[in-house]
């Protein structure tokens, strides 16, 4: 087997490779994408078995497709763990490639889970709708500002037929009028696009039993359920709800030493989209469910309502994880948690 340590950059990659049969060692800088493609295709033409290790990074989809086409094994590692294992204080591209190769040879490479191509493509659907909704919100806020400047304050009623007519009836200066017309045209184009994307998400949820099960929880819709399933991937990756919260960046930063314990804001690691959806979805049960409402009000009085919303989003993420892991639908009588080994507990559900 030929083992390759790859330090990947958007424009090039620095590699260090060794042949385990002959012991031949080499280093090379490959320009993207012609130089790299020729190098790996030559290896495939020689009939060699190849394993490539690289840090998790963006802008490498074409490279992953190339290796999959050539039936080469690709290991993607945790960049933080790889940096932690580095002994030298000097850092160059050559040394990074050599370091990755050494970890591969010593079986110390911190390999991480990588979603499938279908999973990644569905994530693009979620991200596309999420960005379109954000763009629509910015446009609506600008139109609200135009209405407020003209003395019209009707909030959500502005988007009804009567509010739209009032907004269009204002006599504005030439460029202000041009801005209003362009924003309204953009809004009219975005609404059908978002509706089509929402319908596509609903269709994908119908094909996913796990997402259908998560939708039974109050406040969780098709978008949140499908995003949770796609981003978490497999429940076996996590041992408890705390790991889920840490993976999604819903746990506080901590800088403790000795008798001093200092907690900061949440880490915000992981998917920002899923974190946003969970916090938004958690506000629905906080309004209608007595236990959730009691917890939310208690936290809001002690700290702040924004902190309470994030805390309820963390609680919702843990709930969804246990529902998925235990294969059960939502029920107010069920208590979720890691109760393994306790009497009267079946699959972690009391």
Coordinates of C-alpha atoms in Angstrom, one line a residue:
X1 CA 0.0 0.0 0.0
X2 CA 1.0 3.6 -0.7
X3 CA 0.3 5.8 2.3
X4 CA 0.1 9.6 1.6
X5 CA 0.0 12.4 4.1
X6 CA -1.7 15.4 2.4
X7 CA -1.5 19.0 3.6
X8 CA -4.4 20.4 1.5
X9 CA -4.8 24.0 0.4
X10 CA -7.3 25.4 -2.1
X11 CA -4.7 26.0 -4.8
X12 CA -2.3 23.2 -4.1
X13 CA -1.4 20.3 -1.8
X14 CA 1.9 19.2 -0.3
X15 CA 2.2 15.5 0.1
X16 CA 4.6 13.1 1.7
X17 CA 4.2 9.4 0.7
X18 CA 5.8 6.0 1.4
X19 CA 5.4 2.6 -0.2
X20 CA 4.9 0.1 2.6
X21 CA 6.3 -2.8 0.4
X22 CA 9.5 -1.2 -1.0
X23 CA 10.0 1.5 1.7
X24 CA 10.3 4.2 -1.0
X25 CA 9.7 7.7 0.4
X26 CA 9.0 10.9 -1.4
X27 CA 7.6 14.4 -1.2
X28 CA 5.9 16.5 -3.8
X29 CA 3.9 19.6 -4.3
X30 CA 0.9 19.1 -6.5
X31 CA -0.9 22.0 -8.1
X32 CA -4.7 21.9 -8.4
X33 CA -6.3 20.4 -10.2
X34 CA -4.4 19.1 -13.2
X35 CA -1.1 18.2 -11.4
X36 CA -2.9 16.5 -8.5
X37 CA -5.3 14.6 -10.8
X38 CA -2.4 13.3 -13.0
X39 CA -0.5 12.1 -10.0
X40 CA -3.3 10.1 -8.5
X41 CA -4.4 8.7 -11.8
X42 CA -0.9 7.5 -12.5
X43 CA -1.0 5.7 -9.2
X44 CA -4.3 4.1 -10.2
X45 CA -2.8 3.1 -13.5
X46 CA -0.1 1.2 -11.7
X47 CA -2.7 -0.8 -9.8
X48 CA -1.5 0.3 -6.4
X49 CA -3.6 0.4 -3.2
X50 CA -3.6 3.9 -1.8
X51 CA -4.6 5.5 1.5
X52 CA -4.7 9.3 1.7
X53 CA -4.9 11.2 5.0
X54 CA -5.8 14.9 5.3
X55 CA -7.2 17.4 7.8
X56 CA -10.8 18.3 7.7
X57 CA -11.1 21.4 5.5
X58 CA -13.4 23.0 3.0
X59 CA -13.1 23.4 -0.8
X60 CA -12.1 19.7 -1.3
X61 CA -15.2 18.1 -2.8
X62 CA -13.6 17.6 -6.2
X63 CA -10.6 15.9 -4.5
X64 CA -12.9 13.6 -2.6
X65 CA -14.8 12.7 -5.7
X66 CA -11.5 12.0 -7.6
X67 CA -10.3 9.6 -4.9
X68 CA -13.7 7.9 -4.7
X69 CA -13.6 7.4 -8.5
X70 CA -10.1 5.8 -8.3
X71 CA -11.2 3.6 -5.4
X72 CA -8.6 5.2 -3.1
X73 CA -9.1 5.2 0.6
X74 CA -9.5 8.7 2.1
X75 CA -9.1 9.3 5.8
X76 CA -10.2 12.8 7.1
X77 CA -8.8 13.7 10.5
X78 CA -9.7 16.2 13.2
X79 CA -7.5 19.2 12.6
X80 CA -7.4 20.2 16.3
X81 CA -6.3 16.7 17.3
X82 CA -3.7 16.6 14.6
X83 CA -2.3 20.0 15.7
X84 CA -2.2 18.8 19.3
X85 CA -0.1 15.8 18.4
X86 CA 2.5 18.0 16.7
X87 CA 5.8 18.0 18.6
X88 CA 7.8 20.6 16.7
X89 CA 7.1 24.3 17.2
X90 CA 8.0 25.0 13.5
X91 CA 5.1 24.7 11.1
X92 CA 5.5 24.5 7.3
X93 CA 3.6 22.7 4.6
X94 CA 6.3 20.0 4.3
X95 CA 6.3 19.4 8.0
X96 CA 2.5 19.2 8.1
X97 CA 2.5 16.6 5.4
X98 CA 5.2 14.6 7.1
X99 CA 3.3 14.9 10.4
X100 CA 0.1 13.5 8.9
X101 CA 2.1 10.7 7.2
X102 CA 3.7 9.8 10.5
X103 CA 0.3 9.6 12.3
X104 CA -1.0 7.3 9.5
X105 CA 2.1 5.0 9.8
X106 CA 1.8 4.8 13.6
X107 CA -2.0 4.3 13.6
X108 CA -2.5 7.5 15.6
X109 CA -4.4 9.4 13.0
X110 CA -7.6 10.9 14.5
X111 CA -10.0 9.8 11.9
X112 CA -13.5 11.4 12.0
X113 CA -16.9 10.4 10.7
X114 CA -17.6 11.8 7.2
X115 CA -21.2 12.0 5.9
X116 CA -22.1 10.3 2.6
X117 CA -22.6 12.2 -0.7
X118 CA -26.4 11.9 -0.5
X119 CA -26.3 13.4 3.1
X120 CA -24.2 16.3 1.9
X121 CA -26.4 17.0 -1.0
X122 CA -29.5 17.1 1.3
X123 CA -27.6 19.5 3.5
X124 CA -27.3 21.8 0.6
X125 CA -31.1 21.8 0.3
X126 CA -31.4 22.8 3.9
X127 CA -28.7 25.5 3.7
X128 CA -30.2 26.9 0.5
X129 CA -33.6 27.3 2.1
X130 CA -32.1 28.7 5.2
X131 CA -30.1 31.4 3.3
X132 CA -33.2 32.2 1.2
X133 CA -35.2 32.8 4.3
X134 CA -32.5 35.0 5.7
X135 CA -32.4 37.1 2.5
X136 CA -36.2 37.4 2.6
X137 CA -36.1 38.6 6.3
X138 CA -33.5 41.3 5.4
X139 CA -35.7 42.5 2.5
X140 CA -38.8 42.6 4.7
X141 CA -36.9 44.5 7.4
X142 CA -35.9 47.1 4.8
X143 CA -39.5 47.5 3.6
X144 CA -40.7 47.8 7.2
X145 CA -38.2 50.7 7.6
X146 CA -39.6 52.4 4.5
X147 CA -43.1 52.1 6.0
X148 CA -42.0 53.4 9.4
X149 CA -40.4 56.4 7.7
X150 CA -43.8 57.2 6.1
X151 CA -45.7 56.9 9.4
X152 CA -47.1 53.4 8.8
X153 CA -46.6 51.0 11.7
X154 CA -48.6 47.8 11.1
X155 CA -45.9 45.0 11.7
X156 CA -47.1 41.7 10.2
X157 CA -50.2 43.3 8.6
X158 CA -47.8 45.0 6.2
X159 CA -47.6 41.8 4.2
X160 CA -51.3 41.4 3.8
X161 CA -53.1 42.8 0.8
X162 CA -54.2 46.0 2.5
X163 CA -50.7 46.7 3.9
X164 CA -49.1 46.0 0.6
X165 CA -51.4 48.5 -1.1
X166 CA -50.6 51.1 1.5
X167 CA -46.9 50.6 1.1
X168 CA -47.1 50.9 -2.7
X169 CA -49.3 54.0 -2.5
X170 CA -46.6 56.1 -0.7
X171 CA -45.2 59.0 -2.8
X172 CA -41.5 58.7 -2.5
X173 CA -38.5 60.4 -4.0
X174 CA -37.2 58.9 -7.2
X175 CA -34.5 56.7 -5.8
X176 CA -36.5 55.8 -2.7
X177 CA -39.3 54.7 -5.0
X178 CA -36.8 52.7 -7.1
X179 CA -35.6 51.0 -4.0
X180 CA -39.1 50.1 -2.8
X181 CA -40.0 48.6 -6.2
X182 CA -36.8 46.5 -6.4
X183 CA -37.3 45.2 -2.9
X184 CA -40.9 44.2 -3.6
X185 CA -39.8 42.4 -6.8
X186 CA -37.1 40.5 -4.9
X187 CA -39.7 39.6 -2.3
X188 CA -42.1 38.3 -4.9
X189 CA -39.4 36.1 -6.4
X190 CA -38.2 34.7 -3.1
X191 CA -41.6 33.6 -1.8
X192 CA -42.2 31.0 -4.5
X193 CA -38.6 29.7 -4.3
X194 CA -38.9 29.2 -0.5
X195 CA -42.2 27.5 -1.0
X196 CA -40.7 25.0 -3.5
X197 CA -37.8 24.3 -1.2
X198 CA -40.1 23.8 1.8
X199 CA -42.1 21.3 -0.3
X200 CA -38.9 19.5 -1.3
X201 CA -37.9 19.2 2.4
X202 CA -41.4 17.8 3.3
X203 CA -40.9 15.1 0.6
X204 CA -37.5 14.2 1.9
X205 CA -38.9 13.9 5.5
X206 CA -41.5 11.4 4.2
X207 CA -38.6 9.2 3.1
X208 CA -36.9 9.4 6.5
X209 CA -38.5 7.5 9.4
X210 CA -36.2 9.0 11.9
X211 CA -37.2 12.6 10.9
X212 CA -40.9 11.6 11.0
X213 CA -40.4 10.4 14.6
X214 CA -38.7 13.6 15.7
X215 CA -41.5 15.7 14.2
X216 CA -43.8 14.3 16.9
X217 CA -42.1 16.6 19.4
X218 CA -43.9 19.9 19.9
X219 CA -42.3 22.7 18.0
X220 CA -40.2 20.5 15.7
X221 CA -41.1 20.8 12.1
X222 CA -39.8 19.1 8.9
X223 CA -36.8 21.4 8.6
X224 CA -35.6 21.0 12.1
X225 CA -36.2 17.2 12.2
X226 CA -34.4 16.6 8.9
X227 CA -31.5 18.9 9.8
X228 CA -31.0 17.1 13.1
X229 CA -30.9 13.7 11.4
X230 CA -28.5 14.8 8.6
X231 CA -26.1 16.6 10.8
X232 CA -26.0 14.1 13.7
X233 CA -25.7 11.2 11.2
X234 CA -25.7 8.3 13.6
X235 CA -26.7 8.1 17.2
X236 CA -23.9 5.6 17.8
X237 CA -21.4 8.4 17.5
X238 CA -22.4 9.8 20.9
X239 CA -22.7 8.2 24.3
X240 CA -25.0 10.7 26.1
X241 CA -26.9 13.9 25.6
X242 CA -24.0 16.0 27.0
X243 CA -21.9 15.0 24.0
X244 CA -24.7 16.0 21.6
X245 CA -24.9 19.5 23.3
X246 CA -21.1 19.8 23.1
X247 CA -21.1 18.7 19.4
X248 CA -23.7 21.4 18.6
X249 CA -21.8 24.1 20.5
X250 CA -24.6 24.5 23.1
X251 CA -22.3 24.2 26.2
X252 CA -20.5 27.1 27.8
X253 CA -16.9 27.8 27.5
X254 CA -15.0 26.9 30.7
X255 CA -11.7 28.3 32.1
X256 CA -11.5 26.7 35.6
X257 CA -8.5 26.1 37.8
X258 CA -8.3 25.0 41.4
X259 CA -11.2 26.3 43.4
X260 CA -12.0 28.8 40.7
X261 CA -14.7 27.9 38.1
X262 CA -15.3 30.3 35.3
X263 CA -18.0 29.7 32.6
X264 CA -18.4 31.9 29.6
X265 CA -20.7 32.1 26.5
X266 CA -21.6 28.9 24.6
X267 CA -18.8 27.5 22.3
X268 CA -20.8 27.9 19.1
X269 CA -19.0 24.9 17.6
X270 CA -20.7 22.6 15.1
X271 CA -23.6 23.6 12.7
X272 CA -24.8 27.1 13.2
X273 CA -27.9 26.4 11.2
X274 CA -29.0 23.5 13.4
X275 CA -28.2 25.5 16.5
X276 CA -30.4 28.3 15.2
X277 CA -33.2 25.9 14.4
X278 CA -33.2 24.2 17.8
X279 CA -33.3 27.5 19.6
X280 CA -36.2 28.6 17.5
X281 CA -38.1 25.3 17.8
X282 CA -37.7 25.2 21.6
X283 CA -39.7 28.4 22.0
X284 CA -42.9 26.6 20.9
X285 CA -43.0 24.0 23.8
X286 CA -41.8 26.8 26.2
X287 CA -45.2 28.5 25.4
X288 CA -47.5 25.5 25.5
X289 CA -45.9 22.8 27.7
X290 CA -46.2 23.5 31.5
X291 CA -42.9 21.9 32.4
X292 CA -41.0 23.6 29.6
X293 CA -42.6 27.0 30.4
X294 CA -41.8 26.7 34.1
X295 CA -38.1 26.0 33.3
X296 CA -38.0 28.8 30.7
X297 CA -39.5 31.4 33.1
X298 CA -37.2 30.3 35.9
X299 CA -34.1 30.7 33.8
X300 CA -35.3 34.0 32.3
X301 CA -35.8 35.4 35.8
X302 CA -32.4 34.2 37.0
X303 CA -30.3 35.1 34.0
X304 CA -31.8 36.6 30.8
X305 CA -34.4 35.5 28.3
X306 CA -31.8 35.1 25.6
X307 CA -29.8 32.7 27.8
X308 CA -33.0 30.8 28.7
X309 CA -33.9 30.4 25.0
X310 CA -30.5 28.8 24.3
X311 CA -30.8 26.6 27.4
X312 CA -34.2 25.3 26.1
X313 CA -32.6 24.7 22.7
X314 CA -30.0 22.5 24.4
X315 CA -32.7 20.7 26.2
X316 CA -34.6 20.1 23.0
X317 CA -31.4 18.7 21.3
X318 CA -31.0 16.2 24.1
X319 CA -34.6 15.2 23.9
X320 CA -34.4 14.6 20.1
X321 CA -31.3 12.6 20.6
X322 CA -32.9 10.2 23.1
X323 CA -36.1 9.9 21.0
X324 CA -34.0 8.9 18.0
X325 CA -31.7 6.6 19.9
X326 CA -34.6 4.8 21.7
X327 CA -36.8 4.7 18.6
X328 CA -39.8 6.2 20.3
X329 CA -42.2 9.1 19.6
X330 CA -42.8 12.0 21.8
X331 CA -45.0 11.5 24.8
X332 CA -45.3 14.0 27.8
X333 CA -45.2 11.0 30.2
X334 CA -41.8 9.9 29.1
X335 CA -38.6 11.1 30.7
X336 CA -35.5 10.9 28.6
X337 CA -32.0 10.3 29.8
X338 CA -29.1 7.9 30.3
X339 CA -30.6 5.6 32.9
X340 CA -28.8 2.5 31.9
X341 CA -28.7 -0.2 34.5
X342 CA -31.5 1.1 36.7
X343 CA -34.6 -1.0 37.5
X344 CA -37.7 -0.2 35.6
X345 CA -35.9 1.5 32.8
X346 CA -36.3 0.2 29.2
X347 CA -34.0 1.6 26.5
X348 CA -33.1 4.6 28.7
X349 CA -36.8 5.8 28.9
X350 CA -38.6 5.9 32.2

